[in-house]
């Protein structure tokens, strides 16, 4: 028995280690196929990146949002990293049944740890297996987050871990029996029942069992190693290695998610200058090798857990997009095409083959066939990613927020859109109208710029305009960036007027631009038209810098002494100006109107006194919540309004559900599956609310449209309102009371809400 165990275990070890070394080399070559990233963007602040990695792993900061799944996975992950000493022990036991590790083998803390982690790893994987079996992809209605995952590979990995865990437990019991443990000892607190069951066996029988189970443990380990080494696209196994570099190289060293700002377009690791582009610049992604090396690392790291899929509004309403399946498709395509690329294959910008037929003669036929597939194409075209998948995305960020290994789905989707828009002009036709209007009129509706200030005639107080009523913004506390929707869309204008009136009542000095401002470019950028975004953004930044005046610079910081404060009612404008305009040289302090209103309530400059009775539920705008982590201010405003009773929808805050307007979807028809705004309104109606509130003009439009449709069908009560929180607050403070709503309490500038910078 002993000889057979040694031969089998060592043979598998040699094969496994050799194949693993080869697989690591394949990964290195594979990732090098990707494009470089701008210098320093993935390696800045190595200390903070290391801290982030340790925090995310030890804290399981994403996984633990999922309760018992996170706890079970934590023990499995920690067991995988810390139980290798048991492998060394098993090799020793092949030659000497009672062998233990030198020095620490009999050290009580070590033995306690092995007992505990061994038992908890086994229990943890059993829990994960049970969860998988309870959520089989056969569940109807896309309810399983494992739909589309490679279940055979997942079962293989899970049962390997279970087998190894049980082998460790049995070997511990055999060790106790061989060492004549006759009574309970702490060192065997978990395996002691097995010690008792085995202690009646002869020494020879115990030794043979040790040889057998040591072989089982080592053989299972090496069979796993051989299998995954032969399948480098086996994300469910490789994520346990690749997750560490993927987290370390994430976009932001501080650990924040890859949300908020989109990254500028790059080619060859350098940002593209659209005023003077290089002759060999590549616009967007049309081939898998056009992704950066970080993108290829992202794809290989996907563990197919489906958390992104379970939260995706497109997937949950019958659209073809699943963030998980998209990443899996890109991963499998990249690995299948790699032999062709490594042999020098690929095409120049002119479409000519880089390598000769002679250089490609040894490339497998499967890789040559994969190279012929278009990255974006229909099923009939044998495309890797269907266009309907690409255009279903709302860029809500739910996938990025939930991914436990920090895959940057939204960036990859937008990169593919950029090529389709800029080079192929292949995008939903109705979005073309929006782009033309932005180019000609500077707003998506194509209205004249003078109409941007028409709303000011509908309020009974003066709204100062920069360049007309105030020379520059040094005379006011805030520039109120009204935005296109807030100035031009009838429903959104109600929010604009309500917020302006609240500022007026609170005594806040503010001004607006006079109509020369353009759309911030959010929709153009997320559709994929990066040059148009840059054009609009640069014009706005130049105009804003001029409006704020040429302030004296602080010698120590080289920044203006007076803050450039902007408040916006549109989360898309808020996000673009705060997070993306710095890429264009625009450094401004930006807050959302809910943040400022909450501050004014706290300072008693606005006092809600008139009750607004009813049950209210709040819809989190994606670009306010997930993208910028502003969840509390809108809720605190509603808390301050007497009479309101808040109730959260099932999906809220980090798991909030999109209205369907983001990612330029506001300007595209929704022809596949259930409308996303209808799904969201159905969730709200399940609470039977009197008011549905939000804090975004896009959300306001989408939710109102769906509620009106429900009213017409008799599925919603006629009294149901959809309003911005600013409208609610105004209703509560505007009626005269004994004391003026504006308190005589002065506010120190130092207590102002902290802006996004």
XYZ file of C-alpha atoms in Angstrom, residues 453-464 493-494 496-506 510 730 734-736:
30
model
C -33.446 80.492 -18.784
C -37.175 80.563 -19.613
C -37.979 78.818 -16.325
C -36.740 81.842 -14.389
C -39.817 83.752 -15.579
C -42.032 81.231 -13.793
C -40.809 82.050 -10.265
C -41.701 85.185 -8.285
C -38.138 86.197 -7.393
C -35.093 87.236 -9.310
C -32.706 84.478 -10.370
C -29.281 86.084 -10.892
C -38.294 72.053 -14.394
C -40.576 71.555 -11.382
C -35.469 73.252 -10.708
C -38.027 75.835 -9.609
C -38.568 74.143 -6.244
C -34.856 74.018 -5.485
C -34.298 77.618 -6.573
C -37.168 78.746 -4.351
C -35.734 76.829 -1.403
C -32.355 78.510 -1.897
C -34.077 81.873 -2.086
C -36.039 81.191 1.107
C -32.891 80.059 2.923
C -26.680 81.669 -6.013
C -40.782 73.015 -0.516
C -43.277 77.292 1.994
C -46.543 77.856 3.876
C -46.403 80.715 6.366
